[in-house]
Tab-separated table of C-alpha atoms and ligand atoms in Angstrom:
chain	number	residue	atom	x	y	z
X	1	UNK	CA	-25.501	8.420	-3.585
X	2	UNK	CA	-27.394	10.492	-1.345
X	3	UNK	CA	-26.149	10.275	1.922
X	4	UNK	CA	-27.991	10.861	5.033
X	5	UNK	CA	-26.554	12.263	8.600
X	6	UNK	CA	-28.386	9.621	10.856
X	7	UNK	CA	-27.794	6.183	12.755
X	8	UNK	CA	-30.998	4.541	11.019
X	9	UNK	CA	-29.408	5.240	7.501
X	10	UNK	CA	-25.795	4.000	8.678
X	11	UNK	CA	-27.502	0.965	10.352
X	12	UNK	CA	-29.338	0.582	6.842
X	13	UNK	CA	-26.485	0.527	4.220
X	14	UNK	CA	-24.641	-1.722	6.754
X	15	UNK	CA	-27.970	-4.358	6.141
X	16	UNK	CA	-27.673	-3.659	2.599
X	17	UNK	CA	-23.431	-4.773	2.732
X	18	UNK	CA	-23.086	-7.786	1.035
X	19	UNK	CA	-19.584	-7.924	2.745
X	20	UNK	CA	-20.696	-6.736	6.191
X	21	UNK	CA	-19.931	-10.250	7.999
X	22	UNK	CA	-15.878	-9.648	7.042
X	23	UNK	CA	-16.073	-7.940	10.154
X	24	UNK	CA	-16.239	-11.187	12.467
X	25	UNK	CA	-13.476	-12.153	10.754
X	26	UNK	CA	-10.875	-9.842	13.097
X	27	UNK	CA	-9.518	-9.211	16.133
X	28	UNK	CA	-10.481	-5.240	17.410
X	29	UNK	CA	-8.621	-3.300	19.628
X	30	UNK	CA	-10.769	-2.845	23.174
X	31	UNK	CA	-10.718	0.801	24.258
X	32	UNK	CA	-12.946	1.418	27.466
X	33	UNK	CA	-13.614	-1.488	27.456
X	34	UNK	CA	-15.755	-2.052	24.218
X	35	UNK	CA	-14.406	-2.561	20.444
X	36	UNK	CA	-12.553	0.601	19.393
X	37	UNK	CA	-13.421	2.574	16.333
X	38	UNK	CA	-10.100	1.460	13.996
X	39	UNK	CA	-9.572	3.704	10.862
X	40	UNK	CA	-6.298	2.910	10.692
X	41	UNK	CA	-5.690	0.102	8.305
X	42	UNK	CA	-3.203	2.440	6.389
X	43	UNK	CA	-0.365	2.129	9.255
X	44	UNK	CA	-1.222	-1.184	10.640
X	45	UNK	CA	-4.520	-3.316	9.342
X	46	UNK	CA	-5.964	-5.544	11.642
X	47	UNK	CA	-5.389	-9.164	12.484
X	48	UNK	CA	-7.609	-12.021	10.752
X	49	UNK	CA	-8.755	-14.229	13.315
X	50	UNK	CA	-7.673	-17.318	10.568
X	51	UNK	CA	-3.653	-15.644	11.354
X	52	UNK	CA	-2.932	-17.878	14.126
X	53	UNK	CA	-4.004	-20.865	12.509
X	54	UNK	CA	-1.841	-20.466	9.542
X	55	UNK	CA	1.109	-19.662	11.934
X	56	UNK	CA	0.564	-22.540	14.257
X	57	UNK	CA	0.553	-24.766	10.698
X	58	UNK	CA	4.122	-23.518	10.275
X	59	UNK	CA	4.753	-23.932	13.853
X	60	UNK	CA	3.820	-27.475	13.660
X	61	UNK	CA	5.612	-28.356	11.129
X	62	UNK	CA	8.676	-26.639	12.685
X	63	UNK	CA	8.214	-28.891	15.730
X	64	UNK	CA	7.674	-32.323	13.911
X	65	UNK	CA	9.544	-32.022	10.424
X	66	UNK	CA	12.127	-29.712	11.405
X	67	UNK	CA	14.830	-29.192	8.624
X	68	UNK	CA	12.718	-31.880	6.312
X	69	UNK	CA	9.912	-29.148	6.389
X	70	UNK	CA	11.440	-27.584	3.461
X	71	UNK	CA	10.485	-30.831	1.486
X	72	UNK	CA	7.902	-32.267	3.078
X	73	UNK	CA	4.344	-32.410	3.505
X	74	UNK	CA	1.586	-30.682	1.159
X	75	UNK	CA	3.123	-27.282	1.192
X	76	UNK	CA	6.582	-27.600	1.947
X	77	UNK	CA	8.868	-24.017	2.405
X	78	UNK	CA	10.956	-24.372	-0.569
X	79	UNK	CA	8.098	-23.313	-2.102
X	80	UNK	CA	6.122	-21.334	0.339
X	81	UNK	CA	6.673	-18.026	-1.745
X	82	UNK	CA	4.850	-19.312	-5.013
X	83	UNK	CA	1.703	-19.986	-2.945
X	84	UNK	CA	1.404	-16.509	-2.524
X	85	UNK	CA	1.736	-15.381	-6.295
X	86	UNK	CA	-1.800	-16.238	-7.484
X	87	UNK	CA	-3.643	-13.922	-4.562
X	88	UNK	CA	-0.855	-11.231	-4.508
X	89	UNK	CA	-1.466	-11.288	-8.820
X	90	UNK	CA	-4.969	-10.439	-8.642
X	91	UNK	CA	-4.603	-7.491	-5.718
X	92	UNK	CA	-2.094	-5.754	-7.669
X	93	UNK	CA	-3.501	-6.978	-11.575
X	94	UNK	CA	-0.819	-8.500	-12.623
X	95	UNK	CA	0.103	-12.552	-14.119
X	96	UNK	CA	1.394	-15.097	-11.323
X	97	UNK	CA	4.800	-14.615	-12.630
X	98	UNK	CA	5.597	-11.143	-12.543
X	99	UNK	CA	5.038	-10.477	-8.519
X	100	UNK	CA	6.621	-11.988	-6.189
X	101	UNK	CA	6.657	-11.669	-2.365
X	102	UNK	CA	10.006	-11.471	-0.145
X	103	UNK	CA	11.880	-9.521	2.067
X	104	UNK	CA	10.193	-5.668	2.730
X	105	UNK	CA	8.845	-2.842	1.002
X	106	UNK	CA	12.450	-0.665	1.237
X	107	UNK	CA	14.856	-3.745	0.928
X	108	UNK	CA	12.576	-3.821	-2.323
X	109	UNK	CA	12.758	-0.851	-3.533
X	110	UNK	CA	16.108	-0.663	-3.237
X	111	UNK	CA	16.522	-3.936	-5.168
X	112	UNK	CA	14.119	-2.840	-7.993
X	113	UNK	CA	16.181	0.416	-8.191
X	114	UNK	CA	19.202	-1.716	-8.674
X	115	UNK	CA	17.699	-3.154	-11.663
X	116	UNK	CA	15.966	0.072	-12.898
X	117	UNK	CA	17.610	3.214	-12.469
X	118	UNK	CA	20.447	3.068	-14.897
X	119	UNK	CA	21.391	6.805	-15.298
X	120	UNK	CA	23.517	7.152	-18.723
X	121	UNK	CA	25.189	9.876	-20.627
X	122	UNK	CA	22.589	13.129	-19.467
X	123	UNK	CA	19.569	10.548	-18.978
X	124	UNK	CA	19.899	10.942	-15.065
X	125	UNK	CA	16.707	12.275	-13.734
X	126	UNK	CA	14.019	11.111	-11.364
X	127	UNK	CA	10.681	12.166	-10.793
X	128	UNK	CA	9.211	11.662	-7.662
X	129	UNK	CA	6.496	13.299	-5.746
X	130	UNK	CA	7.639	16.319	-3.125
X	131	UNK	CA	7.470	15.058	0.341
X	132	UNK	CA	7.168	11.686	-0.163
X	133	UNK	CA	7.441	9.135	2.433
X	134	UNK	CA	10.677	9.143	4.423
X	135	UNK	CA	11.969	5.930	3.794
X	136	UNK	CA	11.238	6.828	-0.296
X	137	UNK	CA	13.513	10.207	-0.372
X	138	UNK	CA	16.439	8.233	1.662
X	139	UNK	CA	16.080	5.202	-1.406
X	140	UNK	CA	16.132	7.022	-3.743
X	141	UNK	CA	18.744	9.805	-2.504
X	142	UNK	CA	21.310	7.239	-1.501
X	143	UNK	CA	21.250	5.292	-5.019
X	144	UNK	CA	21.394	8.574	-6.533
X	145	UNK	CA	24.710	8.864	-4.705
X	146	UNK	CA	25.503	5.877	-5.125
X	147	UNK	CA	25.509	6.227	-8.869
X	148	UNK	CA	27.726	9.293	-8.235
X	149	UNK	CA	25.530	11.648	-9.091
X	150	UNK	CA	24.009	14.262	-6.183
X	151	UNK	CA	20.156	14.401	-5.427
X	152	UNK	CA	20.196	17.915	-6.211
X	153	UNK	CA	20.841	17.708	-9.815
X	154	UNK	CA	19.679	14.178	-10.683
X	155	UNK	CA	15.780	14.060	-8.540
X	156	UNK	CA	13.280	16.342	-9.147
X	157	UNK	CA	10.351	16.790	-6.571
X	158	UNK	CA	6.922	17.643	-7.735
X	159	UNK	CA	4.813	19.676	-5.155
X	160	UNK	CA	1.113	21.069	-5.718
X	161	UNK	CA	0.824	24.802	-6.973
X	162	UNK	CA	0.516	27.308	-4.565
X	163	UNK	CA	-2.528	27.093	-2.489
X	164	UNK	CA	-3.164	23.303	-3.293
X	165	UNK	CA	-2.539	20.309	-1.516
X	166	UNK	CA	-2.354	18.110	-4.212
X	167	UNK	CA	-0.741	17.832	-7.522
X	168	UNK	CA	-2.581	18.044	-10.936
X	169	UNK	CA	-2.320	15.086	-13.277
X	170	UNK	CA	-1.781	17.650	-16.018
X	171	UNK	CA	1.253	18.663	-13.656
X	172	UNK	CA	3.122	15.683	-13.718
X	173	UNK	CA	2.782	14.942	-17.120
X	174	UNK	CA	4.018	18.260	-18.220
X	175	UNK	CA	7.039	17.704	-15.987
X	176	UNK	CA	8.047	14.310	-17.438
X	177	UNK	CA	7.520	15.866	-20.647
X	178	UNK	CA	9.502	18.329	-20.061
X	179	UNK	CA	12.747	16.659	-18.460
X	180	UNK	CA	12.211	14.260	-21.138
X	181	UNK	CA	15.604	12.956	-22.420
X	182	UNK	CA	17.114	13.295	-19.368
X	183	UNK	CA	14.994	11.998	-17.049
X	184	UNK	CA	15.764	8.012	-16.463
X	185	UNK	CA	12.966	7.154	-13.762
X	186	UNK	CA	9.796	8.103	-12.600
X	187	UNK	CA	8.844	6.927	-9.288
X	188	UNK	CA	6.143	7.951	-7.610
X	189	UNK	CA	3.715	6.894	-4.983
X	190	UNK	CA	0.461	4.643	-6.523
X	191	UNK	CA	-1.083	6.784	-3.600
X	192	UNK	CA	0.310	9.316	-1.597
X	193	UNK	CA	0.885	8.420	1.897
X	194	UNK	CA	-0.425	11.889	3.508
X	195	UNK	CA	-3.009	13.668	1.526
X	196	UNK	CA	-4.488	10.209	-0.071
X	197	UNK	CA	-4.110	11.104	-3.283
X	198	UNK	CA	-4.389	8.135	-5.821
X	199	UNK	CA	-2.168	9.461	-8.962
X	200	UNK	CA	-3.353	8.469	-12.709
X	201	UNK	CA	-0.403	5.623	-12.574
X	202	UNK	CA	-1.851	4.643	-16.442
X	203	UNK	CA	-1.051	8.045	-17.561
X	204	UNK	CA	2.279	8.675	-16.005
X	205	UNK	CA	3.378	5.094	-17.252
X	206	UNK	CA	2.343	5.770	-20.831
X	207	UNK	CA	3.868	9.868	-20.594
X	208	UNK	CA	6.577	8.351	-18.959
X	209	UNK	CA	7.587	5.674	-21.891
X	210	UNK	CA	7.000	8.109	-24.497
X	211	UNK	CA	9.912	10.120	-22.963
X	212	UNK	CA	11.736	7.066	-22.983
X	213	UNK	CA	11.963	6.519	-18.843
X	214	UNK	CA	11.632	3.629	-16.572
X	215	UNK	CA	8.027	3.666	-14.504
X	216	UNK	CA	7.875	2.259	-11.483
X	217	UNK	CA	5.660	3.138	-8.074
X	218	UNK	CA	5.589	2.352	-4.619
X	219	UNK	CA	1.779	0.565	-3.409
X	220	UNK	CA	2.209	0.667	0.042
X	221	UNK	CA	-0.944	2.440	0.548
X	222	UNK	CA	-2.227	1.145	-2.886
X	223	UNK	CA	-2.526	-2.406	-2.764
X	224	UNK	CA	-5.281	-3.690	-1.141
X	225	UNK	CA	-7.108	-0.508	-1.135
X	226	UNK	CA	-7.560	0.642	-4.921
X	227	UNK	CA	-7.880	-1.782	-7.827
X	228	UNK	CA	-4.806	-1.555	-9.785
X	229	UNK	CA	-3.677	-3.040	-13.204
X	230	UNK	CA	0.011	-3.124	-13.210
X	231	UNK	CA	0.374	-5.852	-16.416
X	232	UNK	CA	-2.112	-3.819	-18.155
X	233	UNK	CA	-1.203	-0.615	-17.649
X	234	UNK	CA	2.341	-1.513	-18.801
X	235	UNK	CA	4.230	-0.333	-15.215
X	236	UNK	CA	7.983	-1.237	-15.183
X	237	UNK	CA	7.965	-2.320	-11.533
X	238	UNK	CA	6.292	-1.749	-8.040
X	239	UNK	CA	6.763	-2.564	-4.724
X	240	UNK	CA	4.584	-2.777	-1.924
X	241	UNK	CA	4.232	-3.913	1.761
X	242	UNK	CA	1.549	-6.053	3.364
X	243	UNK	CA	0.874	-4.976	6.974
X	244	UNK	CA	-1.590	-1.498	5.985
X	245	UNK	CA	-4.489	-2.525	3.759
X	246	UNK	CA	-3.277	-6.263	3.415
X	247	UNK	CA	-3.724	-6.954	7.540
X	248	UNK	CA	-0.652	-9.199	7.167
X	249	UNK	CA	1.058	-8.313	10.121
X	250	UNK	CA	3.767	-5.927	11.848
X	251	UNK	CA	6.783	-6.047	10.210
X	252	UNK	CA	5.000	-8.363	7.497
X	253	UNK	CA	6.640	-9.257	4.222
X	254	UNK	CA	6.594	-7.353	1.112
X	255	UNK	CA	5.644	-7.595	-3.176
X	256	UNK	CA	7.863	-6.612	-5.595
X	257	UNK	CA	6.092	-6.543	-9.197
X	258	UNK	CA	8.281	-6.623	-12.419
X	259	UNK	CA	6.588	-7.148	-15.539
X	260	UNK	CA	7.207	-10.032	-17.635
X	261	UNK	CA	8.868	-7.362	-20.687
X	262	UNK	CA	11.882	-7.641	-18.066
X	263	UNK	CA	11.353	-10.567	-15.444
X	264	UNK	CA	12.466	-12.838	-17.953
X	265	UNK	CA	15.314	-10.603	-19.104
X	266	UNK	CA	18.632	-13.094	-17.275
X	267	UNK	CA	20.672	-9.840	-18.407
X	268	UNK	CA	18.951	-7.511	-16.758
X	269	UNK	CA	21.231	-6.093	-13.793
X	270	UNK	CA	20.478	-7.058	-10.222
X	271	UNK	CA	22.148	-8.027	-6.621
X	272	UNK	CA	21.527	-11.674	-6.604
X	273	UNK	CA	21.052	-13.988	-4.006
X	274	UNK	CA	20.935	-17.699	-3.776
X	275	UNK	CA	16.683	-17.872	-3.916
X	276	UNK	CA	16.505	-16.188	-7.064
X	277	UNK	CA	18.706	-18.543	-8.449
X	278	UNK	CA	16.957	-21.300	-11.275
X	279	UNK	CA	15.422	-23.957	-8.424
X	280	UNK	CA	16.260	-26.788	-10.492
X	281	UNK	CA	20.459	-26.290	-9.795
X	282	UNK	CA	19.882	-24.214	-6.553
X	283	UNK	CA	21.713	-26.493	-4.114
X	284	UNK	CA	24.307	-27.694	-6.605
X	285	UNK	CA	25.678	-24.563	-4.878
X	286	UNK	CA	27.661	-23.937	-7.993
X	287	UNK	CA	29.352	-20.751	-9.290
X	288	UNK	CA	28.024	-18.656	-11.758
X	289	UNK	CA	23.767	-16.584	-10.800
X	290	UNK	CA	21.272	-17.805	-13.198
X	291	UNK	CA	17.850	-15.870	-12.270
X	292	UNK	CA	14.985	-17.487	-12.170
X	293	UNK	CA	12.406	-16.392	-14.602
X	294	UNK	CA	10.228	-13.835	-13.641
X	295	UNK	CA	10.094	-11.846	-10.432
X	296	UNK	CA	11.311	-14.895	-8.431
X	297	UNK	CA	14.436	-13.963	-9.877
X	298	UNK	CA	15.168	-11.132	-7.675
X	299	UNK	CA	14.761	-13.217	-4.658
X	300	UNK	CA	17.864	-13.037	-1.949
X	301	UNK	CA	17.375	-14.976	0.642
X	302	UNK	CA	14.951	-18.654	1.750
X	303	UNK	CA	11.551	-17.275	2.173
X	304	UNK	CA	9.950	-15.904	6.257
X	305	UNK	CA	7.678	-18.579	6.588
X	306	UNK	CA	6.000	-17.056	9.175
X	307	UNK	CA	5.206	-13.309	7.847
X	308	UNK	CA	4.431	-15.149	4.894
X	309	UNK	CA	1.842	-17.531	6.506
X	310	UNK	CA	0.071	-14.300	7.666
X	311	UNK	CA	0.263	-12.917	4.542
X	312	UNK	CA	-1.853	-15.677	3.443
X	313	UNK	CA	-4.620	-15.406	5.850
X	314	UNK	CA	-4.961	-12.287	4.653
X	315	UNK	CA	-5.350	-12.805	0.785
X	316	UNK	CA	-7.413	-15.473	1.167
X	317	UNK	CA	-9.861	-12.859	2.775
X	318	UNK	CA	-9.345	-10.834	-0.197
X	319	UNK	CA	-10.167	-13.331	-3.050
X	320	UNK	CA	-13.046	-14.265	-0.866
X	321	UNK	CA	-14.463	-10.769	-0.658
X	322	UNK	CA	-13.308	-9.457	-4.473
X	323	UNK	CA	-11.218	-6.121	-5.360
X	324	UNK	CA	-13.999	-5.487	-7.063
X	325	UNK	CA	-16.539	-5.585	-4.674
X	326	UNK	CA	-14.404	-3.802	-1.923
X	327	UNK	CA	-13.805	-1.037	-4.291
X	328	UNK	CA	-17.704	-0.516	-4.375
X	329	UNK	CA	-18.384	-0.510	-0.863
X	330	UNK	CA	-15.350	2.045	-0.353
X	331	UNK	CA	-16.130	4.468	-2.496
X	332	UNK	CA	-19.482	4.602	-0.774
X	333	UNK	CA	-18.147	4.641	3.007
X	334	UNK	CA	-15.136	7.678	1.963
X	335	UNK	CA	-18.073	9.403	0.430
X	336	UNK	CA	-20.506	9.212	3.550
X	337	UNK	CA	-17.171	10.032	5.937
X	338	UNK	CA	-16.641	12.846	3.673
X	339	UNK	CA	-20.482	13.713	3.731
X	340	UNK	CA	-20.184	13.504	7.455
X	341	UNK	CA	-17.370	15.480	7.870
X	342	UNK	CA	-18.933	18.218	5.684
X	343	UNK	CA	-21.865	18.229	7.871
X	344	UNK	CA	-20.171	19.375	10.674
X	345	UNK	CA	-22.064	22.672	12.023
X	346	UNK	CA	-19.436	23.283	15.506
X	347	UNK	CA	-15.642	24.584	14.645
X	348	UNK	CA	-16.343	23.435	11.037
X	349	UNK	CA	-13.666	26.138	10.257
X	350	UNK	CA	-11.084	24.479	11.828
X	351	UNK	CA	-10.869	21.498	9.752
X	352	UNK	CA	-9.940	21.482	5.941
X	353	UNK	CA	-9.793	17.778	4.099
X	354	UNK	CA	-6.701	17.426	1.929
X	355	UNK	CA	-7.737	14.587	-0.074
X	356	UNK	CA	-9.374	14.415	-3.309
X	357	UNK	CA	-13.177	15.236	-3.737
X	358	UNK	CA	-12.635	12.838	-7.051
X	359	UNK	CA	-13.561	9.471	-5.637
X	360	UNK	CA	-11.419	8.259	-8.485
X	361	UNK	CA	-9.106	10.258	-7.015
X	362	UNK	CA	-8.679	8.069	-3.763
X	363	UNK	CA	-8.736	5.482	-1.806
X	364	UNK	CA	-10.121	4.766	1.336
X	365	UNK	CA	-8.405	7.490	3.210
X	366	UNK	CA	-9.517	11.089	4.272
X	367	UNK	CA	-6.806	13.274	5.626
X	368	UNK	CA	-8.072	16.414	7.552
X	369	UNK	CA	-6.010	18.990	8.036
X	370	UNK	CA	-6.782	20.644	11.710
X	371	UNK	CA	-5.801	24.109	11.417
X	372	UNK	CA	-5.720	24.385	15.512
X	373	UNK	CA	-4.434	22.621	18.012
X	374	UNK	CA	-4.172	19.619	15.655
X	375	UNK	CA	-2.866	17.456	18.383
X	376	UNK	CA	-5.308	18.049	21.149
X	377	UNK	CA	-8.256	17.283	18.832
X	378	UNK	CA	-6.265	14.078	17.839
X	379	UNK	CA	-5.858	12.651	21.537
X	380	UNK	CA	-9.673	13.467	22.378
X	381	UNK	CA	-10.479	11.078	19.111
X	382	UNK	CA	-8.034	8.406	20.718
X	383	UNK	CA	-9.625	8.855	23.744
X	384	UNK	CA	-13.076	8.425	23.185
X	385	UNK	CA	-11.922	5.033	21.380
X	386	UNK	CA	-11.530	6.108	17.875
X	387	UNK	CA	-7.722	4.722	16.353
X	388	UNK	CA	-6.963	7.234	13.753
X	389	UNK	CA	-3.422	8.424	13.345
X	390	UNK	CA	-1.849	12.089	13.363
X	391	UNK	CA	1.123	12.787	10.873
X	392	UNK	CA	3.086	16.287	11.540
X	393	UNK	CA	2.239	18.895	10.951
X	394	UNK	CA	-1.000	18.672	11.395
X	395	UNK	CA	-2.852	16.008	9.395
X	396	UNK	CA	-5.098	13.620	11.379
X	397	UNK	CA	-5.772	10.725	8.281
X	398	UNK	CA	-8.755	8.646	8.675
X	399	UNK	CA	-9.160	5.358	6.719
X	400	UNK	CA	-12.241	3.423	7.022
X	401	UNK	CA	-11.229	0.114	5.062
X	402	UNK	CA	-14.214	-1.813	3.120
X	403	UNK	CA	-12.911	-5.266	4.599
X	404	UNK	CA	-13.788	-4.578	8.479
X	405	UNK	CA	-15.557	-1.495	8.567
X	406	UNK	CA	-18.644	-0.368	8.830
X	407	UNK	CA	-21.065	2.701	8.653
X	408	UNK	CA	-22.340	2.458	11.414
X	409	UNK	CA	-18.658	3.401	12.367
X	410	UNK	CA	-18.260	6.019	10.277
X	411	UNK	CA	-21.451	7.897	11.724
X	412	UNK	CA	-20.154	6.950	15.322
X	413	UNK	CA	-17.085	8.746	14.020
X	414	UNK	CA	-18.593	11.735	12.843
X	415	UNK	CA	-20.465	12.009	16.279
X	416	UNK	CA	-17.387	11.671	18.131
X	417	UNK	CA	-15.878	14.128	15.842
X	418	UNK	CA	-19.082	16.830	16.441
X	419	UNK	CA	-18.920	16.566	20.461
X	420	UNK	CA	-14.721	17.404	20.577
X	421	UNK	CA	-14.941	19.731	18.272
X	422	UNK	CA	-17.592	21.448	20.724
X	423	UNK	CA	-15.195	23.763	22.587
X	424	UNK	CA	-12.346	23.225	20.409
X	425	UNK	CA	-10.362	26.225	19.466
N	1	PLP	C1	4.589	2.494	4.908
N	1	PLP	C2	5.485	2.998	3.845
N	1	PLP	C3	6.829	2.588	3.791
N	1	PLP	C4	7.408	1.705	4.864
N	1	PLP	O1	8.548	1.041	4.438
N	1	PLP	P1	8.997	-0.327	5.155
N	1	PLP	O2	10.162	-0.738	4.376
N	1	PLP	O3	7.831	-1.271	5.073
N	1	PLP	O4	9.301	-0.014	6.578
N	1	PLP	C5	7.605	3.049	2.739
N	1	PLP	N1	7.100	3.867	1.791
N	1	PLP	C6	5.804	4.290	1.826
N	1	PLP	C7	5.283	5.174	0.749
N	1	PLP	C8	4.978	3.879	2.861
N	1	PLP	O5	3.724	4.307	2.907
């Protein structure tokens, strides 16, 4: 595409965006008193004005059904969860009965981990990506202990080569291939939380099974934001939350993906709780865990009603707009930000971007790494009403998302960007 570094072309592709009125459809933070610029959908998305609707649904029935709201009416809770599956399927490409949603993204990952790291003999190993996400290294760390085994010998961290700040496909399939017999899991990121990097989760899955490992990846900055094809592309299991790209809320719920090869595997071993148990005998209340088929059957507890109602606000936005077609608009706005960025003519030097040229290669998100006073240039952006958000050292990542976005806002950005950067050293 060839981009252009002016208002009237921003203004233009935002005529030409078939999926420009999503924007209406949420609630902005006011900064000085006007809409603020929010490119930060990968912490915290924004809240569909349809939210409080479903909420006060739930609310209402809480008032006037009470307990008999888990029976009653046209969507009763009992099964709240399963109208969820359908949307959740098509974000993360997978069937209806291999995802389901519950609890949140660690409490999953710890349960899927449970089920799928099963070191044996000298098959002990996982592979995960260097300086992943904190909550990640303390999963996988403590079942690693748990199992008896330290981190030190039994995970193995892949970092970029020297003087790169990503890491090379070729990279991490060379490393599975090379731990090969002892390596049990591979668990990495669908995209990496800091530089943006999407990884090639086909080919890892496929390298990974020929070695004879379990595959499995965390989505929380995945779903939502890249298509993916976990039935397809034969993944083990993910997990993912719903509050970045899925706008479902602080705190919101969480996915869990298994594919069908082992959601309808009753042997398969898992902590069990009374909502994964088959529905038909569930309040028998009788002795003895029979799972549910499919990922339903790792359910613990009665589902949140009301992080789930959110959750449904949001993927109804989704079906309405398409993966599809939100993949083509965000490849377009990353690659004018990116244009942008690389326009800059003042203090240039002091900004590198981390992320992927490859637009196959990411998702929404650019991460710039400010090689001065990081910090300082980060509070100017936040205080000439641009939401972006600053990870240490020095990253400041910037995700305009194809739902709510515009480019308009991106070239705003860029402007905003120009005028600190004047004087910044
Ligand atoms: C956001 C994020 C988390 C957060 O975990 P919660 O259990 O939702 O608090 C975990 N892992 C990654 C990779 C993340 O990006």
């Amino acid at each position: 595409m060839n981009y252009q570094n002016s208002l009237a072309f921003a203004q233009e592709q935002d005529n030409l965006d078939p999926l420009k009125h999503f924007k209406d459809r949420f609630y902005f933070p006011q900064v000085n008193g006007r809409d603020a610029i929010y490119f930060c959908g990968n912490s915290l998305g924004l809240q569909p004005k349809s939210a409080q609707m479903y909420i006060d649904n739930e609310m209402y029935k809480w008032a006037n059904y009470a307990v008999e709201g888990h029976f009653k009416g046209e969507e009763p809770w009992f099964n709240y969860h399963k109208l969820l599956a359908d949307g959740a399927a098509r974000v993360v490409g997978a069937r209806p009965q291999e995802v389901v949603i519950m609890n949140q993204l660690t409490v999953n990952l710890h349960l899927m981990l449970v089920s799928f790291y099963r070191p044996e003999g000298k098959r002990i190993k996982i592979i995960m990506e260097g300086g992943a996400f904190p909550s990640d290294q303390y999963a996988l760390e403590t079942q690693v202990k748990f199992h008896g085994y330290t981190p030190e010998e039994a995970i193995v961290e892949l970092f970029p080569r020297e003087g790169e700040h990503t890491l090379r496909t070729e990279d991490i399939l060379q490393s599975i291939r090379e731990h090969g017999e002892e390596l049990a899991l591979v668990l990495m990121g669908g995209i990496n939380y800091y530089t943006g990097q999407v990884y090639d989760m086909q080919a890892i899955t496929k390298v990974g099974h020929e070695v004879g490992a379990v595959v499995g990846f965390d989505l929380a900055h995945a779903a939502g934001n890249v298509p993916l094809q976990l039935h397809d592309w034969d993944v083990d299991f993910a997990v993912w939350c719903t509050y970045k790209y899925l706008n479902s809320g602080p705190g919101g719920t969480a996915g869990a993906f298994v594919h069908e090869r082992h959601a309808n595997n009753p042997d398969l071993p898992r902590f069990a709780g009374w909502w994964g148990h088959d529905a038909g005998s569930r309040f028998q209340m009788k002795k003895g865990f029979m799972p549910m088929a499919g990922a339903e059957g790792w359910q613990l507890s009665n589902a949140q009603i009301l992080p789930m109602a959110l959750h449904r606000a949001s993927l109804e936005l989704f079906d309405e707009a398409g993966m599809a077609n939100l993949r083509a608009k965000s490849e377009k706005l990353t690659g004018y930000l990116e244009y942008l960025i690389n326009d800059v003519h003042v203090g240039k030097e002091v900004l590198e971007m981390i992320t992927p040229r490859d637009p196959q290669a990411r998702g929404c998100q650019i991460s710039i790494l400010v090689k001065q006073n990081a910090r300082e240039l980060f509070d100017k952006l936040m205080e000439a009403g641009i939401i972006v958000d600053f990870r240490e050292p020095s990253v400041i990542r910037v995700a305009p998302t194809p739902l709510y976005n515009s480019f308009e806002e991106v070239y705003r950005f860029s402007e905003i960007l120009h005028a600190c950067l004047e004087g910044h050293s």
